[in-house]
PDB file of C-alpha atoms in Angstrom:
ATOM      1  CA  MET A 289      -8.913  -8.055  18.581  1.00 42.00           C
ATOM      2  CA  GLU A 290     -11.500  -5.288  18.313  1.00 57.00           C
ATOM      3  CA  LYS A 291     -14.290  -6.455  16.037  1.00 60.00           C
ATOM      4  CA  ASN A 292     -14.599  -4.586  12.736  1.00 75.00           C
ATOM      5  CA  TRP A 293     -11.855  -2.085  13.538  1.00 85.00           C
ATOM      6  CA  LEU A 294     -11.205  -1.974   9.797  1.00 89.00           C
ATOM      7  CA  GLU A 295     -14.469  -0.588   8.496  1.00 90.00           C
ATOM      8  CA  LEU A 296     -15.008  -0.500   4.742  1.00 95.00           C
ATOM      9  CA  VAL A 297     -14.376   3.072   3.672  1.00 97.00           C
ATOM     10  CA  SER A 298     -13.399   4.863   0.467  1.00 98.00           C
ATOM     11  CA  LEU A 299     -10.576   7.401   0.749  1.00 98.00           C
ATOM     12  CA  VAL A 300     -10.927  10.299  -1.686  1.00 98.00           C
ATOM     13  CA  GLY A 301      -8.051  12.471  -2.890  1.00 96.00           C
ATOM     14  CA  LYS A 302      -7.475  14.984  -5.677  1.00 94.00           C
ATOM     15  CA  LYS A 303      -6.068  12.509  -8.207  1.00 94.00           C
ATOM     16  CA  ILE A 304      -7.207   9.165  -6.876  1.00 96.00           C
ATOM     17  CA  THR A 305      -9.802   7.387  -4.783  1.00 98.00           C
ATOM     18  CA  LEU A 306      -9.075   4.249  -2.784  1.00 99.00           C
ATOM     19  CA  ILE A 307     -12.033   1.867  -2.883  1.00 99.00           C
ATOM     20  CA  PRO A 308     -12.309  -1.386  -0.889  1.00 98.00           C
ATOM     21  CA  LEU A 309     -11.503  -4.351  -3.123  1.00 98.00           C
ATOM     22  CA  GLN A 310     -14.428  -6.344  -4.542  1.00 97.00           C
ATOM     23  CA  PRO A 311     -14.579  -9.371  -6.876  1.00 98.00           C
ATOM     24  CA  SER A 312     -16.097  -7.091  -9.531  1.00 98.00           C
ATOM     25  CA  HIS A 313     -12.767  -5.251  -9.757  1.00 98.00           C
ATOM     26  CA  LYS A 314     -11.084  -8.263 -11.378  1.00 97.00           C
ATOM     27  CA  ALA A 315     -11.144  -7.023 -14.990  1.00 97.00           C
ATOM     28  CA  GLY A 316      -9.858  -3.587 -14.042  1.00 97.00           C
ATOM     29  CA  LEU A 317      -7.030  -5.068 -11.997  1.00 96.00           C
ATOM     30  CA  ILE A 318      -5.995  -7.353 -14.845  1.00 95.00           C
ATOM     31  CA  THR A 319      -5.859  -4.364 -17.202  1.00 95.00           C
ATOM     32  CA  ALA A 320      -3.821  -2.324 -14.724  1.00 94.00           C
ATOM     33  CA  ALA A 321      -1.335  -5.129 -14.035  1.00 90.00           C
ATOM     34  CA  SER A 322      -0.968  -5.749 -17.773  1.00 89.00           C
ATOM     35  CA  ASP A 323       0.253  -2.162 -18.216  1.00 78.00           C
ATOM     36  CA  GLY A 324       3.934  -3.002 -17.889  1.00 62.00           C
ATOM     37  CA  SER A 325       3.480  -6.759 -17.304  1.00 63.00           C
ATOM     38  CA  LEU A 326       3.993  -6.057 -13.624  1.00 63.00           C
ATOM     39  CA  TRP A 327       3.852  -9.700 -12.527  1.00 65.00           C
ATOM     40  CA  GLU A 328       7.146 -10.275 -14.339  1.00 58.00           C
ATOM     41  CA  LEU A 329       8.991  -7.792 -12.115  1.00 61.00           C
ATOM     42  CA  TRP A 330      10.835  -9.418  -9.228  1.00 61.00           C
ATOM     43  CA  TYR A 331      10.023  -6.673  -6.750  1.00 64.00           C
ATOM     44  CA  THR A 332       6.253  -6.359  -7.217  1.00 70.00           C
ATOM     45  CA  SER A 333       3.286  -8.159  -5.678  1.00 73.00           C
ATOM     46  CA  ALA A 334       1.105  -7.605  -8.756  1.00 80.00           C
ATOM     47  CA  PRO A 335      -0.743 -10.732  -9.922  1.00 84.00           C
ATOM     48  CA  SER A 336      -1.118 -11.994 -13.475  1.00 86.00           C
ATOM     49  CA  ALA A 337      -4.457 -12.689 -15.143  1.00 86.00           C
ATOM     50  CA  GLU A 338      -4.011 -16.371 -14.250  1.00 90.00           C
ATOM     51  CA  THR A 339      -3.462 -15.679 -10.547  1.00 91.00           C
ATOM     52  CA  MET A 340      -5.933 -12.798 -10.131  1.00 94.00           C
ATOM     53  CA  ASP A 341      -8.776 -14.932  -8.739  1.00 96.00           C
ATOM     54  CA  MET A 342      -6.513 -16.305  -6.011  1.00 96.00           C
ATOM     55  CA  TYR A 343      -5.109 -12.817  -5.339  1.00 94.00           C
ATOM     56  CA  ILE A 344      -8.589 -11.381  -4.787  1.00 97.00           C
ATOM     57  CA  SER A 345      -9.808 -14.389  -2.802  1.00 97.00           C
ATOM     58  CA  GLU A 346      -6.859 -14.284  -0.403  1.00 96.00           C
ATOM     59  CA  ALA A 347      -7.196 -10.521   0.063  1.00 96.00           C
ATOM     60  CA  LEU A 348     -10.907 -10.787   0.857  1.00 97.00           C
ATOM     61  CA  GLN A 349     -10.280 -13.646   3.286  1.00 97.00           C
ATOM     62  CA  GLN A 350      -7.778 -11.445   5.127  1.00 96.00           C
ATOM     63  CA  LEU A 351     -10.417  -8.703   5.212  1.00 95.00           C
ATOM     64  CA  GLU A 352     -12.898 -11.134   6.756  1.00 94.00           C
ATOM     65  CA  ASP A 353     -10.250 -12.080   9.313  1.00 93.00           C
ATOM     66  CA  GLN A 354      -9.709  -8.360  10.037  1.00 93.00           C
ATOM     67  CA  THR A 355      -5.982  -8.641   9.340  1.00 95.00           C
ATOM     68  CA  SER A 356      -6.084  -6.614   6.125  1.00 96.00           C
ATOM     69  CA  LEU A 357      -8.107  -3.972   4.290  1.00 98.00           C
ATOM     70  CA  PRO A 358      -7.329  -4.112   0.545  1.00 98.00           C
ATOM     71  CA  PHE A 359      -8.075  -1.197  -1.782  1.00 99.00           C
ATOM     72  CA  VAL A 360      -8.095  -0.658  -5.518  1.00 98.00           C
ATOM     73  CA  VAL A 361      -6.603   2.659  -6.643  1.00 98.00           C
ATOM     74  CA  VAL A 362      -8.925   4.490  -9.045  1.00 98.00           C
ATOM     75  CA  ASP A 363      -7.919   7.448 -11.236  1.00 97.00           C
ATOM     76  CA  ASN A 364     -10.437  10.225 -10.582  1.00 97.00           C
ATOM     77  CA  LYS A 365     -10.279  11.537 -14.162  1.00 96.00           C
ATOM     78  CA  THR A 366     -10.664   8.279 -16.058  1.00 96.00           C
ATOM     79  CA  GLN A 367     -12.425   6.280 -13.320  1.00 97.00           C
ATOM     80  CA  LYS A 368     -10.137   3.389 -14.237  1.00 97.00           C
ATOM     81  CA  ILE A 369      -8.348   1.120 -11.787  1.00 98.00           C
ATOM     82  CA  ILE A 370      -4.622   1.879 -11.862  1.00 97.00           C
ATOM     83  CA  GLY A 371      -3.333  -0.205  -8.981  1.00 96.00           C
ATOM     84  CA  CYS A 372      -3.833  -1.794  -5.606  1.00 96.00           C
ATOM     85  CA  THR A 373      -2.704  -1.244  -2.008  1.00 97.00           C
ATOM     86  CA  ARG A 374      -3.766  -2.308   1.471  1.00 97.00           C
ATOM     87  CA  PHE A 375      -3.588  -2.053   5.213  1.00 98.00           C
ATOM     88  CA  MET A 376      -2.093  -5.387   6.279  1.00 98.00           C
ATOM     89  CA  ASN A 377      -0.620  -7.268   9.245  1.00 97.00           C
ATOM     90  CA  VAL A 378      -3.181  -5.450  11.351  1.00 97.00           C
ATOM     91  CA  THR A 379      -3.078  -5.700  15.140  1.00 95.00           C
ATOM     92  CA  ALA A 380      -6.129  -3.796  16.345  1.00 93.00           C
ATOM     93  CA  LYS A 381      -5.387  -4.462  20.024  1.00 93.00           C
ATOM     94  CA  HIS A 382      -2.113  -2.576  19.758  1.00 95.00           C
ATOM     95  CA  LYS A 383      -3.293  -0.073  17.109  1.00 96.00           C
ATOM     96  CA  ARG A 384      -0.604  -1.094  14.636  1.00 97.00           C
ATOM     97  CA  LEU A 385      -0.670  -1.945  10.955  1.00 98.00           C
ATOM     98  CA  GLU A 386       1.453  -2.076   7.835  1.00 98.00           C
ATOM     99  CA  ILE A 387       0.883  -0.357   4.494  1.00 98.00           C
ATOM    100  CA  GLY A 388       1.989  -2.647   1.696  1.00 96.00           C
ATOM    101  CA  SER A 389       1.214  -4.900  -1.264  1.00 92.00           C
ATOM    102  CA  THR A 390       1.186  -1.711  -3.324  1.00 93.00           C
ATOM    103  CA  TRP A 391       1.550  -1.713  -7.090  1.00 93.00           C
ATOM    104  CA  TYR A 392       0.592   0.640  -9.907  1.00 94.00           C
ATOM    105  CA  ALA A 393       0.164   0.346 -13.657  1.00 93.00           C
ATOM    106  CA  LYS A 394       3.341   1.466 -15.404  1.00 89.00           C
ATOM    107  CA  SER A 395       1.609   4.552 -16.830  1.00 88.00           C
ATOM    108  CA  ALA A 396       0.648   5.637 -13.299  1.00 87.00           C
ATOM    109  CA  GLN A 397       4.161   5.386 -11.879  1.00 85.00           C
ATOM    110  CA  ARG A 398       6.209   8.533 -11.178  1.00 81.00           C
ATOM    111  CA  THR A 399       3.109  10.723 -11.428  1.00 83.00           C
ATOM    112  CA  GLY A 400       2.719  11.682  -7.772  1.00 85.00           C
ATOM    113  CA  ILE A 401      -0.036   9.138  -7.292  1.00 92.00           C
ATOM    114  CA  ASN A 402       1.937   7.067  -4.794  1.00 92.00           C
ATOM    115  CA  ARG A 403       2.547  10.067  -2.559  1.00 93.00           C
ATOM    116  CA  GLU A 404      -1.157  10.927  -2.485  1.00 96.00           C
ATOM    117  CA  CYS A 405      -2.059   7.280  -1.932  1.00 97.00           C
ATOM    118  CA  LYS A 406       0.222   7.045   1.083  1.00 97.00           C
ATOM    119  CA  TYR A 407      -1.071  10.379   2.396  1.00 98.00           C
ATOM    120  CA  LEU A 408      -4.664   9.114   2.264  1.00 98.00           C
ATOM    121  CA  LEU A 409      -3.751   5.840   3.977  1.00 99.00           C
ATOM    122  CA  LEU A 410      -1.624   7.457   6.667  1.00 99.00           C
ATOM    123  CA  SER A 411      -4.261  10.107   7.397  1.00 98.00           C
ATOM    124  CA  HIS A 412      -6.894   7.423   7.883  1.00 98.00           C
ATOM    125  CA  ALA A 413      -4.593   5.250   9.981  1.00 98.00           C
ATOM    126  CA  PHE A 414      -3.544   7.965  12.410  1.00 98.00           C
ATOM    127  CA  GLU A 415      -6.566  10.283  12.426  1.00 98.00           C
ATOM    128  CA  LYS A 416      -9.475   7.833  12.137  1.00 97.00           C
ATOM    129  CA  LEU A 417      -8.156   4.495  13.390  1.00 97.00           C
ATOM    130  CA  GLY A 418      -5.946   6.026  16.064  1.00 97.00           C
ATOM    131  CA  CYS A 419      -2.872   4.011  15.136  1.00 98.00           C
ATOM    132  CA  ILE A 420       0.260   4.408  17.214  1.00 98.00           C
ATOM    133  CA  CYS A 421       2.549   2.950  14.537  1.00 99.00           C
ATOM    134  CA  VAL A 422       2.393   2.343  10.790  1.00 99.00           C
ATOM    135  CA  GLN A 423       5.034   0.121   9.200  1.00 98.00           C
ATOM    136  CA  PHE A 424       6.411  -0.247   5.682  1.00 98.00           C
ATOM    137  CA  LYS A 425       8.547  -3.159   4.486  1.00 97.00           C
ATOM    138  CA  THR A 426      10.527  -3.704   1.316  1.00 94.00           C
ATOM    139  CA  ASP A 427      13.270  -5.850  -0.166  1.00 92.00           C
ATOM    140  CA  TRP A 428      16.834  -4.822   0.679  1.00 94.00           C
ATOM    141  CA  PHE A 429      17.687  -4.727  -3.026  1.00 91.00           C
ATOM    142  CA  ASN A 430      14.692  -2.558  -3.974  1.00 90.00           C
ATOM    143  CA  GLN A 431      16.476   0.756  -3.569  1.00 92.00           C
ATOM    144  CA  THR A 432      13.734   2.661  -5.411  1.00 88.00           C
ATOM    145  CA  SER A 433      11.144   1.515  -2.890  1.00 89.00           C
ATOM    146  CA  ARG A 434      13.442   2.217   0.044  1.00 94.00           C
ATOM    147  CA  ASN A 435      14.016   5.766  -1.180  1.00 93.00           C
ATOM    148  CA  ALA A 436      10.298   6.330  -1.743  1.00 91.00           C
ATOM    149  CA  ILE A 437       9.455   5.160   1.781  1.00 95.00           C
ATOM    150  CA  ALA A 438      12.152   7.382   3.276  1.00 95.00           C
ATOM    151  CA  ARG A 439      10.805  10.388   1.355  1.00 93.00           C
ATOM    152  CA  LEU A 440       7.455   9.871   3.054  1.00 94.00           C
ATOM    153  CA  GLY A 441       9.175  10.620   6.335  1.00 95.00           C
ATOM    154  CA  ALA A 442       9.382   7.052   7.623  1.00 97.00           C
ATOM    155  CA  LYS A 443      12.403   6.030   9.668  1.00 98.00           C
ATOM    156  CA  GLN A 444      14.294   2.791   9.147  1.00 98.00           C
ATOM    157  CA  ASP A 445      13.856   0.452  12.108  1.00 98.00           C
ATOM    158  CA  GLY A 446      16.125  -2.338  10.953  1.00 98.00           C
ATOM    159  CA  ILE A 447      16.707  -5.250   8.593  1.00 98.00           C
ATOM    160  CA  LEU A 448      15.213  -8.730   8.937  1.00 98.00           C
ATOM    161  CA  ARG A 449      17.848 -11.096   7.547  1.00 97.00           C
ATOM    162  CA  ASN A 450      16.601 -14.120   5.548  1.00 97.00           C
ATOM    163  CA  ASP A 451      13.087 -12.922   6.303  1.00 95.00           C
ATOM    164  CA  ARG A 452      11.328 -14.964   3.615  1.00 90.00           C
ATOM    165  CA  LEU A 453      11.889 -17.361   0.759  1.00 88.00           C
ATOM    166  CA  ASN A 454      11.502 -15.834  -2.701  1.00 81.00           C
ATOM    167  CA  ALA A 455       9.861 -17.653  -5.600  1.00 76.00           C
ATOM    168  CA  ASP A 456      13.275 -18.167  -7.218  1.00 79.00           C
ATOM    169  CA  GLY A 457      14.622 -19.967  -4.155  1.00 85.00           C
ATOM    170  CA  THR A 458      16.675 -17.070  -2.793  1.00 88.00           C
ATOM    171  CA  TYR A 459      16.098 -15.517   0.609  1.00 93.00           C
ATOM    172  CA  ARG A 460      14.906 -11.958   1.042  1.00 91.00           C
ATOM    173  CA  ASP A 461      16.338  -9.504   3.524  1.00 96.00           C
ATOM    174  CA  THR A 462      13.487  -7.170   4.489  1.00 96.00           C
ATOM    175  CA  VAL A 463      14.039  -3.521   5.411  1.00 97.00           C
ATOM    176  CA  VAL A 464      11.509  -2.287   7.980  1.00 98.00           C
ATOM    177  CA  PHE A 465      10.448   1.363   8.241  1.00 99.00           C
ATOM    178  CA  SER A 466       7.855   3.021  10.445  1.00 99.00           C
ATOM    179  CA  ILE A 467       6.064   6.235  11.302  1.00 99.00           C
ATOM    180  CA  ILE A 468       4.740   6.617  14.852  1.00 99.00           C
ATOM    181  CA  ASN A 469       1.833   8.746  15.985  1.00 98.00           C
ATOM    182  CA  GLN A 470       4.053  11.383  17.618  1.00 98.00           C
ATOM    183  CA  GLU A 471       5.690  11.958  14.219  1.00 98.00           C
ATOM    184  CA  TRP A 472       2.513  12.157  12.162  1.00 98.00           C
ATOM    185  CA  HIS A 473       1.977  15.929  12.481  1.00 97.00           C
ATOM    186  CA  GLY A 474       5.400  16.662  11.016  1.00 97.00           C
ATOM    187  CA  VAL A 475       5.139  13.950   8.371  1.00 97.00           C
ATOM    188  CA  LYS A 476       1.699  15.203   7.328  1.00 98.00           C
ATOM    189  CA  LYS A 477       2.959  18.766   7.007  1.00 96.00           C
ATOM    190  CA  SER A 478       5.869  17.588   4.855  1.00 95.00           C
ATOM    191  CA  LEU A 479       3.662  15.463   2.596  1.00 95.00           C
ATOM    192  CA  LEU A 480       1.194  18.314   2.064  1.00 95.00           C
ATOM    193  CA  LEU A 481       4.098  20.611   1.185  1.00 93.00           C
ATOM    194  CA  GLN A 482       5.475  18.069  -1.289  1.00 90.00           C
ATOM    195  CA  MET A 483       2.086  17.572  -2.939  1.00 90.00           C
ATOM    196  CA  ASP A 484       1.576  21.333  -3.189  1.00 85.00           C
ATOM    197  CA  GLN A 485       5.078  21.834  -4.585  1.00 80.00           C
ATOM    198  CA  TYR A 486       4.562  19.265  -7.322  1.00 69.00           C
ATOM    199  CA  GLY A 487       0.982  20.285  -8.067  1.00 66.00           C
ATOM    200  CA  GLU A 488      -0.486  17.131  -6.619  1.00 56.00           C
TER     201      GLU A 488
END
């Protein structure tokens, strides 16, 4: 693996800025996750106050291992943390990664923030890191997430049956989507048009 392929960088947009996760972000993350009690939702990766230390520790260990680059999502107007996202399952040798572990405070949902967040991440992945493929994964039953990923311009690659064991003892079927580098120009154009159309 190429050493330090995932350099610490902040990604700045109109509404939000993505800042590399630090232990000092703990209080802000707890506040954001508490907006809607996100840890109680079956389809989210948001931690509770009790599990936040472990959440941050594991994310930073993955950063050290160069398999992940976690970000906090900061509202540019309020300068408050409103969520979290990351590059994950990184394979620098093959220029591939996944965008995932994304969650937002309830008040930040359906505001256009997710579209801008994904635009910032995809732009960095393809234009700075030189990725050839960016993946997205979600639960088969999370139709809202599946629709959101499709609207980005990602194509469905397939379904991984019984991909993982859920906390409740059931097995998750995972839907895999991707965008490849040859598609990025068209996807970027579409995302910019969408953000302009909705005043984002």
